[in-house]
Amino acid sequence: MSILPIRTYDDPILRRKASRVKRVDASVEKLVADMIETMHAAPGVGLAAPQVGVPLRLIVVEPPDEPLIVLVNPEIVRASKEYEVEEGCLSVPGYVGTLRRFQQVVVKGRDLAGKEVRIKADDFLAEVFQHEIDHVNGILYIDRLDSPDKLRKLRPSEVQQEELAE
Ligand code: ZN
């Protein structure tokens, strides 16, 4: 396994709609292992393949005290209750933004064995899924801000918050 460099907001790969994973082969398995290691090292709570330079619809998600989820070709099939959240992104280091997300989502995808999974997620987990699925669609959270003043630079005392970057 290896830690991969994380692409930042000015990289065109982050603006591209990623391709569906057709088959989970050894290269996809290795990519997932590297993504998990990269997410842990960052540290972060979620990572999408385009963030490490691979334009595939593949995400890993691991909020604090929750099990690790790997999802192939993830999509949101149901969403409800919008609310305001503050989030950060490993590809936009040093900043957080305030935006609206759905509080509850149902996410569909496949696991690495090819089995279809459906996950009902609330609150922070729902936010992380929306953030990562945006990444595979070429969208960054900064695109969803109502105005530039919804983005703010983290103070040095807020390093803790950056650990929740996605
Ligand atoms: Zn992100």
Tab-separated table of C-alpha atoms in Angstrom, residues 6-9 14 35 38-52 58-64 76 83-102 105 122-136 139-142 144 154 159-166:
chain	number	residue	atom	x	y	z
A	6	ILE	CA	-4.016	14.438	-2.949
A	7	ARG	CA	-4.980	16.690	-5.854
A	8	THR	CA	-6.058	20.223	-4.972
A	9	TYR	CA	-8.875	22.451	-6.248
A	14	LEU	CA	-11.426	17.275	-9.847
A	35	MET	CA	-7.112	5.392	-0.897
A	38	THR	CA	-4.145	8.044	2.087
A	39	MET	CA	-7.381	8.966	3.902
A	40	HIS	CA	-5.965	7.743	7.234
A	41	ALA	CA	-2.682	9.587	6.716
A	42	ALA	CA	-4.303	12.903	5.715
A	43	PRO	CA	-6.203	12.442	8.083
A	44	GLY	CA	-9.668	12.607	6.620
A	45	VAL	CA	-13.094	11.033	6.924
A	46	GLY	CA	-13.709	10.370	3.238
A	47	LEU	CA	-11.904	10.251	-0.082
A	48	ALA	CA	-12.956	9.890	-3.709
A	49	ALA	CA	-10.742	8.389	-6.440
A	50	PRO	CA	-10.490	11.654	-8.463
A	51	GLN	CA	-8.824	13.252	-5.413
A	52	VAL	CA	-5.872	10.902	-5.949
A	58	LEU	CA	-15.117	4.992	-6.257
A	59	ILE	CA	-15.281	6.378	-2.714
A	60	VAL	CA	-14.122	5.462	0.781
A	61	VAL	CA	-15.888	6.875	3.823
A	62	GLU	CA	-14.973	6.561	7.504
A	63	PRO	CA	-16.443	9.095	9.926
A	64	PRO	CA	-15.181	8.982	13.533
A	76	ILE	CA	-27.904	9.031	-4.119
A	83	TYR	CA	-29.936	21.932	6.550
A	84	GLU	CA	-26.820	24.020	6.887
A	85	VAL	CA	-23.444	22.388	7.560
A	86	GLU	CA	-19.836	23.473	7.702
A	87	GLU	CA	-17.466	21.232	5.809
A	88	GLY	CA	-13.877	20.969	4.718
A	89	CYS	CA	-12.188	19.154	1.867
A	90	LEU	CA	-8.760	17.520	1.617
A	91	SER	CA	-8.530	19.083	-1.857
A	92	VAL	CA	-9.181	22.585	-0.449
A	93	PRO	CA	-6.741	22.552	2.485
A	94	GLY	CA	-6.971	25.132	5.234
A	95	TYR	CA	-10.550	26.233	4.563
A	96	VAL	CA	-14.090	25.349	5.570
A	97	GLY	CA	-17.337	26.463	4.009
A	98	THR	CA	-20.970	26.715	5.055
A	99	LEU	CA	-23.486	25.192	2.670
A	100	ARG	CA	-26.755	23.326	2.502
A	101	ARG	CA	-26.856	19.531	2.433
A	102	PHE	CA	-29.549	16.931	2.823
A	105	VAL	CA	-29.925	10.251	2.154
A	122	ASP	CA	-28.219	10.650	8.513
A	123	ASP	CA	-26.448	13.837	9.555
A	124	PHE	CA	-22.657	13.744	9.286
A	125	LEU	CA	-22.512	10.403	7.452
A	126	ALA	CA	-25.080	11.727	4.972
A	127	GLU	CA	-22.951	14.846	4.492
A	128	VAL	CA	-19.807	12.811	3.804
A	129	PHE	CA	-21.621	10.688	1.194
A	130	GLN	CA	-22.937	13.792	-0.570
A	131	HIS	CA	-19.463	15.348	-0.502
A	132	GLU	CA	-17.753	12.245	-1.953
A	133	ILE	CA	-20.437	11.604	-4.565
A	134	ASP	CA	-20.054	15.252	-5.618
A	135	HIS	CA	-16.339	14.515	-6.149
A	136	VAL	CA	-17.056	11.691	-8.625
A	139	ILE	CA	-18.171	19.044	-8.056
A	140	LEU	CA	-16.360	20.615	-5.113
A	141	TYR	CA	-18.177	21.977	-2.055
A	142	ILE	CA	-16.880	25.450	-2.904
A	144	ARG	CA	-22.151	24.973	-3.726
A	154	LEU	CA	-9.198	27.884	9.399
A	159	VAL	CA	-6.582	22.057	13.295
A	160	GLN	CA	-8.990	19.625	14.938
A	161	GLN	CA	-11.674	20.613	12.464
A	162	GLU	CA	-9.438	19.930	9.528
A	163	GLU	CA	-9.300	16.309	10.627
A	164	LEU	CA	-12.912	16.092	9.529
A	165	ALA	CA	-11.977	16.973	5.948
A	166	GLU	CA	-13.387	14.853	3.169
